Tab-separated table of C-alpha atoms in Angstrom:
chain	number	residue	atom	x	y	z
A	4	VAL	CA	30.892	98.151	-28.829
A	5	SER	CA	33.253	97.864	-25.869
A	6	PRO	CA	36.546	99.824	-25.618
A	7	ALA	CA	38.431	96.519	-25.308
A	8	PHE	CA	36.936	95.342	-28.620
A	9	CYS	CA	37.979	98.594	-30.316
A	10	ARG	CA	41.511	98.347	-28.934
A	11	GLY	CA	41.750	94.786	-30.212
A	12	ILE	CA	40.584	95.826	-33.682
A	13	VAL	CA	43.044	98.744	-33.841
A	14	LYS	CA	45.902	96.415	-32.825
A	15	ALA	CA	44.857	93.853	-35.440
A	16	MET	CA	44.553	96.629	-38.021
A	17	TYR	CA	48.151	97.783	-37.530
A	18	HIS	CA	49.355	94.181	-37.750
A	19	GLN	CA	47.367	93.799	-40.989
A	20	ILE	CA	48.869	96.983	-42.472
A	21	ALA	CA	52.410	95.742	-41.776
A	22	ARG	CA	51.533	92.265	-43.074
A	23	ASN	CA	49.994	93.684	-46.263
A	24	LYS	CA	53.083	95.781	-46.987
A	25	ARG	CA	55.264	92.666	-46.597
A	26	LYS	CA	52.906	90.639	-48.752
A	27	SER	CA	53.070	93.265	-51.479
A	28	VAL	CA	56.828	92.702	-51.700
A	29	VAL	CA	56.403	88.905	-51.615
A	30	VAL	CA	53.706	88.949	-54.321
A	31	VAL	CA	55.774	91.150	-56.638
A	32	THR	CA	58.844	88.938	-56.072
A	33	ALA	CA	56.843	85.771	-56.765
A	34	PHE	CA	55.443	87.399	-59.877
A	35	PHE	CA	58.955	88.093	-61.203
A	36	ILE	CA	60.066	84.517	-60.433
A	37	ILE	CA	57.076	83.041	-62.280
A	38	TRP	CA	57.681	85.263	-65.282
A	39	ALA	CA	61.391	84.431	-65.289
A	40	ALA	CA	60.559	80.706	-65.221
A	41	ILE	CA	58.156	81.109	-68.141
A	42	GLY	CA	60.780	83.124	-70.046
A	43	TYR	CA	63.418	80.464	-69.489
A	44	VAL	CA	61.175	77.585	-70.602
A	45	VAL	CA	60.028	79.383	-73.751
A	46	GLY	CA	63.569	80.541	-74.568
A	47	TYR	CA	64.992	77.078	-73.953
A	48	ILE	CA	62.444	75.533	-76.322
A	49	ALA	CA	63.399	78.122	-78.933
A	50	SER	CA	67.202	77.834	-78.783
A	51	GLY	CA	68.541	75.946	-75.799
A	52	VAL	CA	70.286	77.351	-72.713
A	53	SER	CA	71.336	80.625	-74.370
A	54	GLY	CA	67.732	81.148	-75.465
A	55	GLY	CA	66.594	80.413	-71.911
A	56	ILE	CA	68.842	83.151	-70.508
A	57	SER	CA	67.577	85.590	-73.124
A	58	GLY	CA	64.036	84.516	-72.250
A	59	ILE	CA	64.621	85.339	-68.574
A	60	ILE	CA	65.818	88.840	-69.467
A	61	ILE	CA	62.876	89.501	-71.791
A	62	ALA	CA	60.402	88.079	-69.275
A	63	ALA	CA	61.877	90.208	-66.454
A	64	ILE	CA	61.429	93.335	-68.566
A	65	LEU	CA	57.823	92.372	-69.359
A	66	ALA	CA	57.152	91.626	-65.661
A	67	LEU	CA	58.550	95.027	-64.703
A	68	LEU	CA	56.266	96.702	-67.231
A	69	VAL	CA	53.247	94.791	-65.876
A	70	VAL	CA	54.009	95.785	-62.260
A	71	LEU	CA	54.558	99.409	-63.285
A	72	TRP	CA	51.236	99.294	-65.118
A	73	SER	CA	49.539	97.935	-61.984
A	74	LEU	CA	50.969	100.666	-59.774
A	75	THR	CA	50.374	103.570	-62.162
A	76	LEU	CA	47.375	102.659	-64.317
A	77	GLY	CA	45.885	99.683	-62.455
A	78	GLN	CA	43.241	101.688	-60.607
A	79	ALA	CA	42.115	103.500	-63.769
A	80	THR	CA	42.004	100.174	-65.621
A	81	VAL	CA	39.820	98.495	-62.987
A	82	LEU	CA	37.422	101.451	-62.870
A	83	ALA	CA	37.199	101.619	-66.664
A	84	VAL	CA	36.663	97.866	-67.094
A	85	SER	CA	33.936	97.858	-64.432
A	86	GLY	CA	32.120	100.790	-66.036
A	87	ALA	CA	32.546	103.096	-63.033
A	88	GLN	CA	31.677	106.771	-63.447
A	89	PRO	CA	32.899	109.529	-61.084
A	90	VAL	CA	30.227	111.446	-59.197
A	91	THR	CA	30.209	114.770	-57.377
A	92	GLN	CA	28.532	115.772	-54.123
A	93	GLN	CA	25.729	117.386	-56.115
A	94	GLN	CA	25.091	114.205	-58.116
A	95	ALA	CA	25.089	111.797	-55.139
A	96	PRO	CA	24.783	113.857	-51.925
A	97	VAL	CA	23.991	110.988	-49.528
A	98	LEU	CA	26.759	108.715	-50.833
A	99	TYR	CA	29.265	111.555	-50.870
A	100	ASP	CA	28.292	112.693	-47.369
A	101	VAL	CA	28.666	109.197	-45.882
A	102	VAL	CA	32.077	108.665	-47.522
A	103	SER	CA	33.262	112.095	-46.349
A	104	THR	CA	32.132	111.483	-42.759
A	105	LEU	CA	33.804	108.069	-42.625
A	106	ALA	CA	37.030	109.421	-44.101
A	107	ILE	CA	37.194	112.034	-41.358
A	108	GLY	CA	36.437	109.403	-38.703
A	109	ALA	CA	39.149	107.100	-40.055
A	110	GLY	CA	41.672	109.933	-40.365
A	111	LEU	CA	42.037	109.359	-44.112
A	112	PRO	CA	42.012	111.682	-47.126
A	113	MET	CA	38.705	111.863	-48.994
A	114	PRO	CA	38.738	109.096	-51.630
A	115	LYS	CA	37.267	109.624	-55.067
A	116	VAL	CA	33.677	108.391	-55.384
A	117	TYR	CA	32.342	106.356	-58.304
A	118	ILE	CA	29.047	104.686	-59.242
A	119	ILE	CA	28.484	101.705	-61.539
A	120	ASN	CA	25.149	101.409	-63.309
A	121	ASP	CA	24.430	97.785	-62.383
A	122	PRO	CA	21.395	96.304	-60.567
A	123	SER	CA	23.573	93.894	-58.578
A	124	PRO	CA	24.229	95.381	-55.108
A	125	ASN	CA	27.961	95.600	-54.458
A	126	ALA	CA	30.817	97.952	-53.638
A	127	PHE	CA	34.599	97.947	-53.737
A	128	ALA	CA	37.602	100.117	-52.978
A	129	THR	CA	40.723	100.342	-55.071
A	130	GLY	CA	43.950	102.315	-55.198
A	131	THR	CA	47.624	102.135	-54.315
A	132	SER	CA	47.460	104.077	-51.037
A	133	PRO	CA	45.013	106.031	-48.847
A	134	GLN	CA	46.117	109.157	-50.724
A	135	LYS	CA	45.224	107.597	-54.092
A	136	ALA	CA	42.077	105.604	-53.390
A	137	ALA	CA	38.577	105.343	-54.774
A	138	ILE	CA	35.327	103.875	-53.454
A	139	THR	CA	32.768	102.554	-55.916
A	140	CYS	CA	29.124	101.521	-55.393
A	141	THR	CA	26.622	100.037	-57.800
A	142	THR	CA	23.242	101.596	-58.385
A	143	GLY	CA	21.806	98.305	-57.113
A	144	LEU	CA	23.485	98.817	-53.735
A	145	LEU	CA	22.262	102.398	-53.413
A	146	ALA	CA	18.734	101.289	-54.304
A	147	ILE	CA	18.348	98.736	-51.494
A	148	MET	CA	20.445	100.131	-48.627
A	149	ASN	CA	19.237	102.679	-46.100
A	150	ARG	CA	21.758	105.191	-44.718
A	151	GLU	CA	22.755	103.017	-41.746
A	152	GLU	CA	23.408	100.009	-43.994
A	153	LEU	CA	25.239	102.111	-46.575
A	154	GLU	CA	27.419	103.474	-43.790
A	155	GLY	CA	28.320	99.928	-42.728
A	156	VAL	CA	29.247	98.914	-46.283
A	157	LEU	CA	31.318	102.028	-46.940
A	158	ALA	CA	33.073	101.725	-43.571
A	159	HIS	CA	34.073	98.197	-44.640
A	160	GLU	CA	35.583	99.617	-47.840
A	161	MET	CA	37.231	102.475	-45.951
A	162	SER	CA	38.862	99.841	-43.729
A	163	HIS	CA	40.349	98.145	-46.797
A	164	ILE	CA	41.881	101.500	-47.748
A	165	ARG	CA	43.208	102.092	-44.228
A	166	ASN	CA	44.639	98.557	-44.038
A	167	TYR	CA	46.395	98.841	-47.439
A	168	ASP	CA	44.395	95.838	-48.696
A	169	VAL	CA	43.586	97.871	-51.808
A	170	ARG	CA	47.181	98.079	-53.047
A	171	LEU	CA	47.873	94.390	-52.526
A	172	VAL	CA	44.700	93.251	-54.267
A	173	LEU	CA	45.140	95.798	-57.066
A	174	ILE	CA	48.643	94.551	-57.934
A	175	VAL	CA	47.499	90.937	-58.112
A	176	ALA	CA	44.208	91.661	-59.907
A	177	THR	CA	45.662	93.818	-62.663
A	178	SER	CA	48.685	91.533	-63.116
A	179	VAL	CA	46.474	88.462	-63.510
A	180	ALA	CA	44.190	90.312	-65.914
A	181	LEU	CA	47.123	91.439	-68.084
A	182	ILE	CA	48.590	87.920	-68.133
A	183	GLY	CA	45.222	86.567	-69.257
A	184	LEU	CA	45.046	89.187	-71.992
A	185	LEU	CA	48.557	88.348	-73.196
A	186	ALA	CA	47.753	84.611	-73.211
A	187	SER	CA	44.619	85.285	-75.241
A	188	LEU	CA	46.586	87.366	-77.758
A	189	LEU	CA	49.158	84.588	-78.171
A	190	TRP	CA	46.474	81.952	-78.750
A	191	ARG	CA	44.821	84.193	-81.321
A	192	SER	CA	48.128	84.825	-83.049
A	193	LEU	CA	48.363	81.112	-83.849
A	194	PHE	CA	45.450	81.511	-86.262
A	195	PHE	CA	47.483	84.065	-88.220
A	196	THR	CA	50.768	82.162	-88.111
A	197	ARG	CA	51.244	80.237	-91.294
A	198	GLY	CA	52.908	76.905	-90.943
A	199	GLY	CA	55.388	75.892	-93.565
A	200	ASN	CA	57.741	73.164	-94.465
A	201	ASN	CA	60.753	75.038	-93.180
A	202	ARG	CA	62.135	74.392	-89.732
A	203	ASP	CA	61.844	77.984	-88.524
A	204	SER	CA	58.059	78.058	-89.010
A	205	GLY	CA	57.671	74.909	-86.953
A	206	TYR	CA	59.806	76.311	-84.146
A	207	LEU	CA	57.795	79.531	-84.113
A	208	ILE	CA	54.517	77.673	-83.707
A	209	ILE	CA	55.965	75.518	-80.905
A	210	VAL	CA	57.263	78.599	-79.084
A	211	LEU	CA	53.916	80.398	-79.400
A	212	ILE	CA	52.019	77.364	-78.108
A	213	ALA	CA	54.406	76.953	-75.163
A	214	ALA	CA	54.213	80.642	-74.211
A	215	ALA	CA	50.411	80.754	-74.536
A	216	ALA	CA	49.980	77.542	-72.519
A	217	LEU	CA	52.256	78.681	-69.676
A	218	LEU	CA	50.643	82.112	-69.464
A	219	SER	CA	47.194	80.478	-69.475
A	220	VAL	CA	48.212	78.320	-66.512
A	221	VAL	CA	49.302	81.444	-64.618
A	222	ALA	CA	46.112	83.341	-65.506
A	223	VAL	CA	43.664	80.518	-64.793
A	224	ILE	CA	45.308	78.655	-61.900
A	225	VAL	CA	48.328	80.407	-60.380
A	226	GLY	CA	46.770	83.897	-60.410
A	227	PRO	CA	43.551	82.926	-58.608
A	228	LEU	CA	45.585	80.877	-56.123
A	229	MET	CA	47.704	83.959	-55.398
A	230	GLN	CA	44.506	85.914	-54.769
A	231	PHE	CA	43.261	83.147	-52.499
A	232	ALA	CA	46.597	83.214	-50.641
A	233	LEU	CA	46.063	86.872	-49.795
A	234	SER	CA	43.854	85.459	-47.029
A	235	ARG	CA	40.144	85.667	-46.450
A	236	SER	CA	40.931	87.085	-43.024
A	237	ARG	CA	41.256	90.574	-44.563
A	238	GLU	CA	37.478	90.521	-45.222
A	239	SER	CA	36.704	89.494	-41.654
A	240	LEU	CA	39.042	92.179	-40.328
A	241	ALA	CA	37.421	94.785	-42.589
A	242	ASP	CA	34.013	93.773	-41.202
A	243	ALA	CA	35.281	94.206	-37.643
A	244	SER	CA	37.039	97.464	-38.557
A	245	SER	CA	33.757	98.729	-40.006
A	246	VAL	CA	32.111	98.120	-36.644
A	247	GLU	CA	34.986	99.867	-34.861
A	248	LEU	CA	34.674	102.859	-37.187
A	249	THR	CA	30.878	103.223	-37.028
A	250	ARG	CA	30.432	101.876	-33.460
A	251	ASN	CA	27.425	100.061	-34.868
A	252	PRO	CA	27.372	96.416	-36.038
A	253	THR	CA	23.698	96.636	-37.073
A	254	GLY	CA	24.297	98.566	-40.290
A	255	LEU	CA	26.785	96.141	-41.839
A	256	LEU	CA	24.879	93.147	-40.442
A	257	HIS	CA	21.649	94.139	-42.187
A	258	ALA	CA	23.576	95.090	-45.328
A	259	LEU	CA	25.196	91.644	-45.540
A	260	GLN	CA	21.811	89.992	-44.995
A	261	LYS	CA	20.486	91.916	-48.002
A	262	LEU	CA	23.557	90.972	-50.044
A	263	GLN	CA	23.040	87.342	-49.063
A	264	ALA	CA	19.597	87.448	-50.671
A	265	ASN	CA	20.966	88.979	-53.876
A	266	ASP	CA	20.198	86.951	-57.003
A	267	LYS	CA	21.573	89.400	-59.579
A	268	PRO	CA	25.079	88.642	-60.932
A	269	PHE	CA	27.555	91.507	-61.185
A	270	VAL	CA	27.897	91.615	-64.970
A	271	LYS	CA	31.326	93.235	-65.386
A	272	MET	CA	33.202	91.477	-62.579
A	273	THR	CA	35.653	88.616	-63.150
A	274	HIS	CA	37.870	86.494	-60.909
A	275	ALA	CA	40.580	89.120	-61.326
A	276	THR	CA	38.443	91.890	-59.838
A	277	ALA	CA	35.922	89.977	-57.685
A	278	ALA	CA	38.352	89.942	-54.744
A	279	MET	CA	37.871	93.710	-54.408
A	280	CYS	CA	34.103	93.541	-53.802
A	281	ILE	CA	32.433	93.512	-50.378
A	282	ASP	CA	30.471	90.464	-51.538
A	283	ASP	CA	32.172	88.091	-53.982
A	284	PRO	CA	29.911	88.457	-57.049
A	285	LEU	CA	30.951	85.030	-58.338
A	286	GLN	CA	30.392	83.185	-55.079
A	287	HIS	CA	26.591	83.166	-55.426
A	288	HIS	CA	26.465	82.578	-59.170
A	289	GLY	CA	29.302	80.199	-59.960
A	290	GLY	CA	29.734	76.479	-60.013
A	291	PHE	CA	32.121	74.211	-58.140
A	292	THR	CA	35.209	75.568	-59.917
A	293	HIS	CA	34.388	79.119	-58.780
A	294	HIS	CA	34.259	78.038	-55.142
A	295	LEU	CA	37.756	76.552	-55.364
A	296	PHE	CA	39.085	80.102	-55.600
A	297	ASP	CA	36.717	81.972	-53.268
A	298	THR	CA	38.462	85.079	-51.939
A	299	HIS	CA	35.803	85.791	-49.278
A	300	PRO	CA	34.692	83.754	-46.284
A	301	PRO	CA	31.109	82.467	-46.626
A	302	ILE	CA	28.727	85.351	-46.058
A	303	GLU	CA	26.908	83.251	-43.438
A	304	GLU	CA	30.067	83.236	-41.302
A	305	ARG	CA	30.456	86.993	-41.627
A	306	ILE	CA	26.830	87.533	-40.597
A	307	ALA	CA	27.251	85.210	-37.611
A	308	ALA	CA	30.356	87.141	-36.473
A	309	LEU	CA	28.479	90.446	-36.660
A	310	GLN	CA	25.538	88.974	-34.748
A	311	ALA	CA	27.969	87.957	-32.012
A	312	MET	CA	29.335	91.535	-31.905
A	313	LEU	CA	25.783	92.868	-31.638
A	314	GLN	CA	25.093	90.589	-28.702
A	315	VAL	CA	28.246	91.829	-26.967
A	316	LYS	CA	27.121	95.427	-27.505
A	317	GLN	CA	23.678	94.721	-26.066
A	318	THR	CA	25.000	93.040	-22.905
């Protein structure tokens, strides 16, 4: 890989870090605005303008709690939901050694290392900063990758940590997941809400339906669109940064070719967490509606870009 290519990647990386920090602020601000709008609509339905103002205040408090959850417990939540288990150097010496070597090469602290018992080959990084990051691989990935390919995959994930992609994606993913959970709880509460002839019971049901419907729209449509808006370019940059870090496009190229042939769905991944993975686990196994919200560029394009880098290296 030429020095000019490496300089270009480093320059793009610093631009991406600054852009991701700005986007984090924009995403959190947009999240508060959406919640405030939902609070106003629900409050207005309940008791007019005064109820709308009260709804904004309540919604702002809830939004603050959700963001605080994302920043403090979001990483632990994602790891727990995905079934990730921490491993030591003695338990996974090759994986641990590759992560340690890449961390030193990238000038980053050693992230925590986790493994998910799942036959689908995949990996992801999560955390709020390079100092509080984790890299996770599935047993399926470790089973099919040789050391060179594993190095390419883990360098890709290390690049996400270095570029602060992990914090941005974590905030959005955990926020969307919590909104979906809240919407589900509200819909379920309708089954336990007894309707009556009095006016108050009718208002309560209307308010619950309105709140559940608005939160469902955010969880199912707005949330995935926010993830999509984070830009697929971060995946392409992480691929290029992996090459810059390892000085070897072959490893990640062959790894992506193996991932392209994968026919095993990642059981515990959802749209909220799929954006974290090196290979979108829903992209190969979903229908048309899944592809509307793809967070990764087509894997064929990523392979073609790496092949072009390999040709440059060989000339």
